[in-house]
Amino acid sequence: MIKDLWYKNAVIYNLSVGSFMDANGDGIGDFQGLQRRLDYLQGLGVTCLWLGPFQPSPMRDHGYDVADYYNVDPRYGTLGDFVEFSHACKQRGIRVIIDLVVNHTSDQHPWFQAARKDPESPYRDWYVWSDKKPADAHQGVVFPGVQKTTWSWDKEARAYYFHRFYDFQPDLNTANPEVQAELLKVMGFWIELGVSGFRMDAVPFVIATKGPEVKKPKQQFDMLRTFREFVQWRCGDAVLLAEANVLPTVDQEYFGDDGDRMQMVFNFQVNQNLFYALASADTRPLAKALEVTRVPRPSTNQWGLFLRNHDELDLGRLTEAQRKRVFDAFGPDKDMQLYDRGIRRRLAPMLHGDRRWLELAYSLLFTLPGTPVLRYGDEIGMGDDLSLPERECARTPMQWSDEPQGGFTKADDPVLPVISGGAFGYERINAAHQRREPTALLNWTERIIRMRKECPEIGWGDFQVLPTGSNAVLAIRYDWRNNSVLVVHNFDDRPHEVALAVDGEGKSPRLVNLLAEDHNDPEEDGRHRLVLEPYGYRWYRLGGLDYLLRRTEGPVGGAKRS
C-alpha cells in the first residue's frame, strides 16, 4: 500500500513495557525483555506497537505522571535500550508509536518544581495558577469518587494550581507558545529515535483553554494542525492517534475538514454502542453509531477501533438504561465498576470466558470500519485481578507460560501480582500452552489477523450497513477498487436466519467464505439466505478468489460502488 498511509490497514498492539517481559529479574518489565518478545508479536501479525508511558515517573498513575520527557525510566532500561528495541522493530517491519502525555506533568517534574518556587521563574506561566480557589473547582473532575477537585493549593507557590486529573498531575498551560514549542521538541526527539508517531493522551483537555476565569473552555483546534505539520515535516509517514471521547458532532474537528489535523481518532461512540449490542443483542444503536461517525472525510483520516484498553470501559455516552444493561451483563458488582461511568474488567472475564462470545467480539474488532487496536494479553484471553485498585486490575503482567510468575519474571515480587489460580490464572491461560494447541484462542487470533490484512477493503473502503430483518444481526458490505467484502455477525445467544440483498439490485454474486468452506450462492430472487449459529459470524468475499486480478488501480479513498 501507500507508505505514508500505512495506518489504514495496520494491526496495532497496545502494551505497557513494565508489564510485558522482565529480562533482568527485578520484577519489572523492560525494553530488553520486550525486544526478546518481538518475534512473538511479529508471528501474531502485529504491524505497529503502541507503548504506554515509559519515561521517568514517580509512577503514581502508571507512568502518566511524567517527570522527564527526554529519557527512559531506569526501571525499563536506558535510551540505548530503547534505540536497540526501535531498531529491532524496524528490522521486523513493526512500527512504534508512543504515548504523548502533554496535558499535564508530574508534580515532581523540574518545570513544576521551578514554577512553584519562584513567581518570576520562566516556568511559572507553563502551568495554570489562581490566587483564589475558583467557585467551580469541584466541577469537571475526570475521576468521580476518587478525585474531589480540579484546583489544589500549593503551599510553596502560595497559589492554587489547575489539574484536570489527579492533584499530583498539574496541567500544562498548553496555550503558552513556549510550552507548545517545547512539546514539538519532545515529539522531534522521539521521532529521531525511531518512533512512527504518537498516541496523544486526553486531547480535548490538551487543546482546551485553561484558567480561573474560564467558565466554558474553548477548543483550540489549530494546535492540532501545528502538531500534525511538525511531525510530518520531521517524518513524512508519522501518525497522530487522538484519544478524544467526544460527540459525533465534534469529531470532525479533530480530523480537520481538509484532513490536516489528527490522522486517527479512537471511535468511542462505536465502542460504547458495541458493548451495548453485545449485552442486549440489539444492533440498532451500533448501526446508528456507525452511520453518525461515517461523515465523509478525507482519505487520510481513519478511526481507531478497540474493545478494551488500559483504562476503564467508559460508558458515559450511553443512556442510563443502556448503561445499566451493560453493567448488568458485564460488571454487575460494584467493585467491577469505576468512576460511576465504566467497567474496569478485562474482556475475557466480562464475556464470562465464553469462547463463542470472545470470537464474536474479536471478529467485530477486526471488521468494523477503521484500524483494529488490540490490548496485550487479549489474544490469549487474559483475566483481571479485582483486588487491585482502580484500573490496575486490568494491567497485570503478561502470562507467557506456566512457569513461576507466568514466565514474566524470575523475581518473586513482580511489579503487579501475576494472576494465579482459577479460570484465568497463568497456570491455565498462557501463550506457551496456546501456541501448541491448534484450536487455542492465540492461534485463532493469528489466523484472523492474517485474514484481516488480506481484506484492505475494511481499512480503505467505503461501507454500507445492509438490512437483515433481525435486530440481532449486523451485516456490513465494504467496497474498494472493484472489490467487495461482506461481514455478518449474530449478537444473539440463539440462531438467526437472514436474507440479504448484497448488491441491493437482486443480482448477487457468489459469497466466498474466507474462514470456512460453506460458501453461499444466491437463490432465485437474488438474495442470500444465511443461518447463523448463536454468536455466529461470517466473512465473505463477493465473487471469487480471483479478486486480486479484478482489483483496480485508482484513488486511495473509498471506491465507487459496483
C-alpha positions as a printed Julia matrix, in Angstrom:
562×3 Matrix{Float64}:
   0.0     0.0     0.0
   0.95    3.67    0.18
   3.75    4.19    2.69
   2.52    7.39    4.32
  -0.94    5.87    4.84
   0.36    2.67    6.41
  -2.03    3.0     9.34
  -5.09    2.45    7.13
  -4.53   -1.33    7.11
  -2.41   -1.76   10.23
  -2.86   -4.0    13.26
  -1.92   -2.06   16.4
  -0.94   -3.81   19.65
  -1.01   -1.82   22.89
   1.23   -2.77   25.81
   2.96   -1.43   28.9
   6.69   -2.07   28.94
   6.65   -2.7    32.69
   4.03   -5.43   32.4
   5.22   -7.3    29.31
   8.56   -9.08   29.9
  11.29   -8.72   32.54
  14.79   -9.52   31.27
  16.94   -8.53   34.27
  14.95  -10.24   37.01
  13.98   -7.2    39.06
  10.24   -7.87   38.74
   9.59   -5.03   36.27
   9.27   -5.42   32.51
  11.92   -3.66   30.45
  12.95   -2.85   26.89
  15.39   -5.75   26.72
  12.61   -8.13   27.67
  10.21   -6.54   25.18
  12.82   -6.79   22.43
  13.16  -10.52   23.07
   9.42  -10.95   22.54
   9.28   -9.15   19.19
   9.33  -12.42   17.26
   6.18  -13.46   19.11
   4.5   -10.19   18.13
   5.68  -10.46   14.54
   4.34  -14.02   14.37
   0.99  -12.85   15.73
   0.76  -10.43   12.8
   1.21   -7.15   14.65
   2.38   -4.3    12.41
   2.52   -1.47   14.96
   3.22   -1.33   18.7
   1.65    1.35   20.87
   3.69    1.72   24.06
   2.27    3.16   27.25
   4.37    5.8    29.06
   7.93    4.67   29.82
   9.58    7.99   30.67
  10.87    8.7    34.22
   7.93    8.97   36.61
   7.01    8.66   40.29
   4.56    6.03   38.98
   1.57    7.3    40.91
  -0.57    6.93   37.77
   1.05    4.06   35.86
   3.56    6.45   34.26
   1.04    9.04   33.11
   2.65   11.41   35.62
   5.75   12.13   33.52
   8.77   13.71   35.26
  11.14   13.87   32.24
  10.01   13.77   28.61
  13.52   13.16   27.25
  14.54    9.92   28.93
  13.63    6.33   29.79
  12.72    5.41   33.35
  15.68    3.41   34.73
  13.28    0.64   35.71
  12.73   -0.03   31.99
  16.29    0.46   30.78
  18.22    3.23   29.05
  17.87    5.35   25.95
  20.33    2.95   24.37
  17.98    0.06   25.14
  15.13    1.98   23.55
  17.13    2.6    20.37
  18.08   -1.09   20.17
  14.42   -2.0    20.6
  13.36    0.54   17.97
  15.92   -0.82   15.52
  14.8    -4.41   16.17
  11.21   -3.39   15.41
  12.29   -1.79   12.15
  14.09   -4.98   11.14
  10.82   -6.88   11.58
   8.66   -4.34    9.79
   6.93   -3.31   13.03
   6.32    0.39   13.63
   6.27    2.01   17.07
   4.02    4.75   18.37
   4.31    6.01   21.93
   2.06    7.79   24.38
   2.42   11.56   24.29
   1.17   12.72   27.7
   1.31   16.51   27.49
  -1.88   17.72   29.12
  -0.08   17.55   32.45
   3.22   16.62   34.06
   4.11   15.05   37.37
   4.32   17.5    40.26
   7.91   16.21   40.55
   8.83   17.47   37.07
  11.63   20.08   37.21
   9.39   22.5    35.32
   6.75   22.44   38.07
   9.32   22.47   40.84
  10.85   25.64   39.35
   7.41   27.18   38.79
   6.25   26.67   42.38
   9.45   28.02   43.96
   9.65   31.37   42.19
   6.82   33.55   40.83
   9.39   35.11   38.48
  10.55   31.77   37.12
  10.17   31.44   33.33
   8.34   28.17   34.08
   5.67   29.85   36.2
   3.48   30.51   33.15
   3.98   26.96   31.96
   1.26   25.96   34.44
  -2.14   27.37   35.36
  -2.46   29.29   38.64
  -5.03   31.2    40.66
  -4.71   33.28   43.84
  -8.18   32.19   44.93
  -9.91   28.85   44.58
 -12.38   29.19   41.67
 -16.03   28.69   42.57
 -16.36   25.87   40.01
 -13.32   23.94   41.31
 -15.45   20.88   42.05
 -16.83   20.65   38.52
 -15.31   18.77   35.62
 -13.44   16.15   37.64
 -12.3    13.22   35.49
 -12.29   10.59   38.23
 -15.56   10.92   40.22
 -15.43    9.15   43.57
 -11.63    9.37   43.66
 -10.87   12.97   42.67
 -12.65   15.81   44.51
 -11.44   19.0    42.82
  -9.58   20.39   39.8
  -7.83   23.14   41.8
  -5.4    22.41   44.66
  -3.44   24.68   46.98
   0.35   24.62   46.75
   1.99   25.8    49.96
   5.29   26.66   48.32
   3.77   28.64   45.46
   1.1    30.1    47.76
  -1.4    29.71   44.96
  -3.89   27.23   43.56
  -2.85   25.19   40.52
  -5.17   23.58   37.98
  -5.2    19.82   37.42
  -7.83   18.21   35.25
  -6.75   14.8    36.58
  -5.16   13.85   39.93
  -3.7    16.53   42.19
  -0.17   15.23   41.54
  -0.61   15.95   37.81
  -0.62   19.76   37.33
  -1.9    20.83   33.91
   0.48   22.47   31.49
  -0.6    25.82   30.11
  -0.75   24.5    26.58
  -1.89   27.86   25.21
   1.54   29.26   26.1
   3.64   29.42   22.88
   6.75   28.43   24.83
   5.02   25.3    26.09
   3.87   24.44   22.57
   7.41   24.87   21.26
   8.71   22.54   23.95
   6.1    19.91   23.1
   7.25   19.97   19.48
  10.81   19.39   20.69
   9.61   16.37   22.66
   7.97   14.91   19.54
  11.02   15.66   17.43
  13.28   13.93   19.96
  11.42   10.62   19.87
  10.95   10.72   16.1
  14.73   10.9    15.79
  14.93    7.76   17.94
  12.73    5.84   15.53
   9.08    6.21   16.54
   6.42    6.43   13.82
   4.03    8.65   15.72
   2.19    9.29   18.93
  -1.0     8.32   20.68
  -1.98   11.69   22.13
  -3.48   11.39   25.59
  -6.56   13.4    26.62
  -6.59   15.58   23.5
  -9.78   17.58   24.32
  -8.11   18.74   27.54
  -4.77   19.47   25.84
  -6.35   21.93   23.42
  -8.89   23.45   25.85
  -8.42   26.95   27.2
  -7.49   26.87   30.9
  -7.58   29.38   33.72
  -9.59   30.57   36.73
 -11.6    32.89   34.53
 -12.53   30.17   32.02
 -16.12   29.08   32.61
 -16.69   27.22   29.37
 -13.4    26.03   27.82
 -12.91   26.62   24.11
 -11.12   24.1    21.94
  -8.0    25.44   20.2
  -8.14   23.13   17.21
  -5.4    24.98   15.33
  -2.98   23.5    17.86
  -3.67   20.08   16.33
  -2.64   21.31   12.89
   0.59   22.64   14.39
   1.36   19.21   15.85
   0.46   17.45   12.59
   2.6    19.73   10.43
   5.59   19.31   12.71
   5.6    15.51   12.87
   5.14   15.21    9.12
   7.93   17.68    8.43
  10.2    15.56   10.6
   8.9    12.2     9.34
   6.53   12.13    6.38
   4.7     8.95    7.43
   4.42    9.72   11.15
   0.91    9.45   12.57
  -1.04   11.08   15.4
  -3.71    8.96   17.08
  -6.01   11.03   19.3
  -7.76    9.92   22.45
 -10.85   12.12   22.16
 -14.06   10.83   23.7
 -16.29   13.43   22.05
 -19.68   13.53   20.39
 -20.04   12.78   16.65
 -21.0    16.41   16.08
 -17.48   17.41   17.11
 -15.2    14.58   15.99
 -14.64   16.03   12.52
 -12.89   18.98   14.18
 -10.18   16.59   15.38
  -9.61   15.24   11.87
  -9.94   18.64   10.2
 -12.15   19.32    7.18
  -9.08   19.02    4.97
  -7.63   16.1     6.91
  -4.88   18.35    8.25
  -5.13   17.63   11.99
  -5.17   14.16   13.58
  -4.85   11.28   11.12
  -6.54    8.9    13.55
  -9.08    9.22   16.38
 -10.38    6.48   18.65
 -14.05    5.76   17.96
 -15.54    5.82   21.46
 -19.05    6.2    20.07
 -18.86    2.86   18.29
 -17.02    1.22   21.19
 -19.71    2.04   23.74
 -22.58    1.04   21.47
 -20.75   -2.15   20.54
 -20.77   -3.24   24.17
 -24.43   -2.36   24.43
 -25.07   -4.57   21.4
 -23.06   -7.4    22.96
 -25.09   -7.06   26.17
 -28.54   -6.69   24.59
 -28.33   -8.41   21.17
 -29.77   -5.16   19.76
 -27.54   -3.83   16.97
 -29.65   -0.79   16.1
 -27.75    1.72   18.29
 -24.46    0.31   16.97
 -25.6     0.69   13.36
 -26.61    4.26   14.15
 -23.21    4.94   15.73
 -21.52    3.61   12.6
 -23.6     5.92   10.44
 -23.12    9.09   12.52
 -19.35    8.58   12.64
 -19.26    7.89    8.93
 -19.41   11.56    7.89
 -17.45   11.84    4.6
 -13.89   12.7     5.47
 -10.57   12.91    3.59
  -8.99    9.58    2.73
  -6.07   10.3     5.06
  -8.35   10.02    8.12
  -9.05    6.81    9.98
 -10.88    5.61   13.06
  -9.07    3.57   15.69
 -11.25    0.61   16.75
 -10.81   -1.09   20.11
 -12.58   -3.37   22.57
 -10.68   -2.76   25.81
  -7.68   -0.61   26.62
  -5.6     0.35   29.67
  -8.42    2.49   31.11
 -11.92    1.6    32.23
 -14.59    0.78   29.65
 -16.21    4.23   29.54
 -19.99    4.04   29.07
 -20.68    7.73   29.62
 -22.18    8.27   26.16
 -24.92    5.66   26.64
 -28.34    6.41   28.08
 -28.9     5.48   31.7
 -30.99    2.47   30.68
 -28.36    1.31   28.16
 -25.57    1.74   30.7
 -27.49   -0.32   33.26
 -27.93   -3.07   30.67
 -24.17   -3.22   30.07
 -23.41   -3.07   33.8
 -25.83   -5.92   34.47
 -24.26   -8.07   31.76
 -20.56   -7.36   32.2
 -19.97   -5.6    35.52
 -22.83   -6.32   37.92
 -20.78   -6.0    41.12
 -19.86   -2.57   42.43
 -16.15   -3.43   42.59
 -16.25   -4.14   38.85
 -17.39   -0.58   38.13
 -15.38    2.63   38.23
 -15.91    6.4    38.3
 -19.71    5.96   38.14
 -19.48    5.5    34.38
 -17.42    2.48   33.42
 -16.27   -1.09   33.92
 -12.69   -1.85   34.93
 -12.54   -5.5    33.88
 -10.69   -7.17   31.03
 -12.61   -8.5    28.06
 -12.4   -12.27   28.67
 -13.94  -12.25   32.19
 -16.51   -9.68   31.04
 -17.64  -12.2    28.44
 -17.53  -14.99   31.05
 -14.71  -16.75   29.21
 -17.22  -17.87   26.56
 -15.14  -18.71   23.5
 -18.07  -18.11   21.13
 -18.66  -14.64   22.58
 -14.95  -13.81   22.53
 -14.6   -14.82   18.88
 -17.63  -12.69   18.01
 -16.12   -9.67   19.79
 -12.73  -10.05   18.13
 -14.3   -10.66   14.74
 -16.09   -7.33   15.19
 -12.85   -5.63   16.26
 -11.22   -6.68   13.01
 -14.17   -5.95   10.71
 -15.76   -2.72   11.92
 -14.73    0.41    9.98
 -11.24    1.51   10.98
  -7.92    0.15   12.21
  -8.0    -2.51   14.98
  -6.16   -1.83   18.25
  -5.55   -4.95   20.35
  -4.66   -4.87   24.07
  -1.77   -7.08   25.2
  -2.89  -10.42   26.61
  -6.29  -10.28   24.94
  -5.0   -12.62   22.25
  -4.81  -15.37   24.9
  -7.9   -14.29   26.88
  -6.18  -12.92   29.98
  -8.28  -12.07   33.03
  -8.17   -9.38   35.69
  -7.41   -9.05   39.41
 -10.21   -7.09   41.04
  -8.29   -6.91   44.31
  -6.04   -4.29   42.72
  -7.15   -0.64   42.9
  -8.92    1.29   40.15
  -7.57    0.49   36.67
  -4.59   -1.56   37.91
  -6.78   -4.69   37.9
  -6.52   -4.91   34.09
  -2.78   -4.11   33.91
  -1.33   -7.32   35.33
   1.81   -8.92   33.82
   1.65  -10.84   30.58
   1.2   -14.6    31.07
   3.84  -16.3    28.96
   3.94  -19.83   30.39
   3.0   -22.0    33.36
   6.4   -21.36   34.96
   6.54  -19.35   38.2
   5.17  -15.8    37.78
   3.77  -16.85   34.43
   7.21  -16.67   32.81
   7.07  -12.87   33.12
   9.97  -12.56   35.59
  12.43  -14.57   37.67
  11.71  -12.31   40.64
   9.46  -13.37   43.49
   7.83   -9.93   43.73
   6.69   -8.64   40.3
   5.57   -5.06   39.72
   1.95   -6.26   39.95
   0.83   -9.74   41.02
   0.57  -12.21   38.16
  -2.93  -13.69   38.03
  -2.73  -17.16   39.59
  -5.34  -19.84   40.18
  -8.88  -20.01   38.92
 -10.16  -19.87   35.35
  -7.78  -17.1    34.26
  -4.63  -17.96   36.21
  -1.33  -18.26   34.35
  -1.34  -21.99   35.05
  -4.25  -22.35   32.58
  -4.05  -19.22   30.42
  -0.61  -18.64   28.9
   0.97  -18.11   25.49
   3.24  -21.18   25.58
   0.35  -23.59   26.07
  -1.85  -21.9    23.48
   0.75  -21.79   20.74
   0.98  -25.6    20.97
  -2.8   -26.03   20.76
  -4.06  -25.56   17.17
  -7.57  -24.51   18.22
  -6.46  -22.16   21.03
  -7.52  -18.51   21.06
  -3.96  -17.36   20.32
  -3.76  -19.33   17.07
  -7.31  -18.33   16.13
  -6.34  -14.67   16.64
  -3.24  -15.1    14.49
  -5.37  -16.51   11.67
  -7.98  -13.76   11.97
  -5.26  -11.09   11.87
  -3.8   -12.63    8.74
  -7.2   -12.59    7.08
  -7.83   -9.0     8.18
  -4.64   -7.9     6.43
  -5.89   -9.62    3.27
  -9.07   -7.54    3.4
  -7.83   -3.97    2.83
 -11.38   -3.07    1.81
 -12.17   -2.79    5.55
  -9.38   -0.31    6.2
  -9.59    1.63    2.96
 -13.06    1.25    1.51
 -16.49    2.73    1.85
 -19.09    0.74    3.76
 -22.82    0.16    3.87
 -24.89   -1.39    6.66
 -27.28   -3.83    4.98
 -30.79   -4.59    6.26
 -31.02   -8.09    7.71
 -34.57   -8.22    9.06
 -33.2    -9.01   12.51
 -32.12   -6.54   15.2
 -29.63   -9.13   16.44
 -27.73   -9.46   13.14
 -25.39   -6.81   11.74
 -24.27   -7.02    8.1
 -21.72   -4.63    6.57
 -20.51   -4.51    2.99
 -17.19   -2.86    2.12
 -16.21   -1.71   -1.38
 -12.78   -0.63   -2.58
 -11.14   -0.7    -6.02
 -13.68   -3.02   -7.64
 -13.5    -5.49   -4.75
 -16.11   -6.11   -2.06
 -16.18   -7.84    1.33
 -19.27   -8.73    3.38
 -19.17   -9.4     7.14
 -22.18  -10.67    9.11
 -22.45  -11.04   12.9
 -25.15  -12.55   15.12
 -25.12  -10.91   18.57
 -27.74  -13.24   19.99
 -27.36  -16.43   22.04
 -29.8   -18.17   19.71
 -29.55  -18.85   15.95
 -30.96  -16.49   13.33
 -31.76  -16.89    9.64
 -31.43  -13.8     7.46
 -31.92  -12.97    3.8
 -29.53  -10.42    2.32
 -29.71   -8.42   -0.9
 -25.96   -7.99   -1.01
 -25.75   -5.68   -4.0
 -29.14   -4.06   -3.49
 -30.24   -4.97   -7.02
 -31.06   -8.67   -6.72
 -28.12   -9.79   -8.86
 -25.84  -11.06   -6.14
 -22.61  -12.89   -6.91
 -21.4   -15.92   -5.02
 -20.24  -15.31   -1.46
 -16.9   -16.98   -0.82
 -16.41  -17.74    2.88
 -12.95  -16.58    3.94
 -12.87  -18.5     7.22
 -14.54  -21.82    6.32
 -15.81  -23.91    3.39
 -19.53  -23.07    3.47
 -19.75  -20.67    0.55
 -23.14  -19.23   -0.32
 -24.89  -18.85   -3.68
 -27.9   -16.56   -4.22
 -31.35  -18.04   -4.53
 -33.71  -17.34   -7.43
 -34.72  -13.97   -6.02
 -31.07  -12.93   -5.9
 -30.94  -12.92   -2.11
 -28.51  -14.84    0.05
 -30.03  -16.81    2.89
 -27.74  -17.38    5.83
 -28.25  -19.32    9.04
 -26.01  -18.03   11.81
 -25.48  -20.05   14.97
 -25.51  -18.3    18.39
 -22.78  -15.6    18.33
 -22.0   -16.68   14.77
 -20.0   -14.62   12.29
 -19.13  -14.83    8.6
 -16.5   -13.12    6.46
 -17.3   -13.28    2.74
 -15.68  -12.02   -0.41
 -18.1   -11.17   -3.21
 -17.44  -13.04   -6.42
 -14.46  -15.37   -6.37
 -10.94  -15.6    -5.08
  -9.63  -14.04   -8.29
 -10.32  -10.68   -6.63
  -6.65   -9.72   -6.82
  -6.89   -9.81  -10.59
 -10.0    -7.63  -10.5
  -8.61   -5.03   -8.12
  -8.28   -1.74   -9.96
  -5.71    0.99   -9.51
  -7.41    4.2    -8.59
  -7.88    6.87   -5.96
  -6.76    5.93   -2.47
 -10.12    6.76   -0.86
 -13.4     4.88   -0.91
 -14.15    3.23   -4.22
 -17.17    3.68   -6.41
 -19.81    1.06   -5.73
 -20.14   -1.73   -8.26
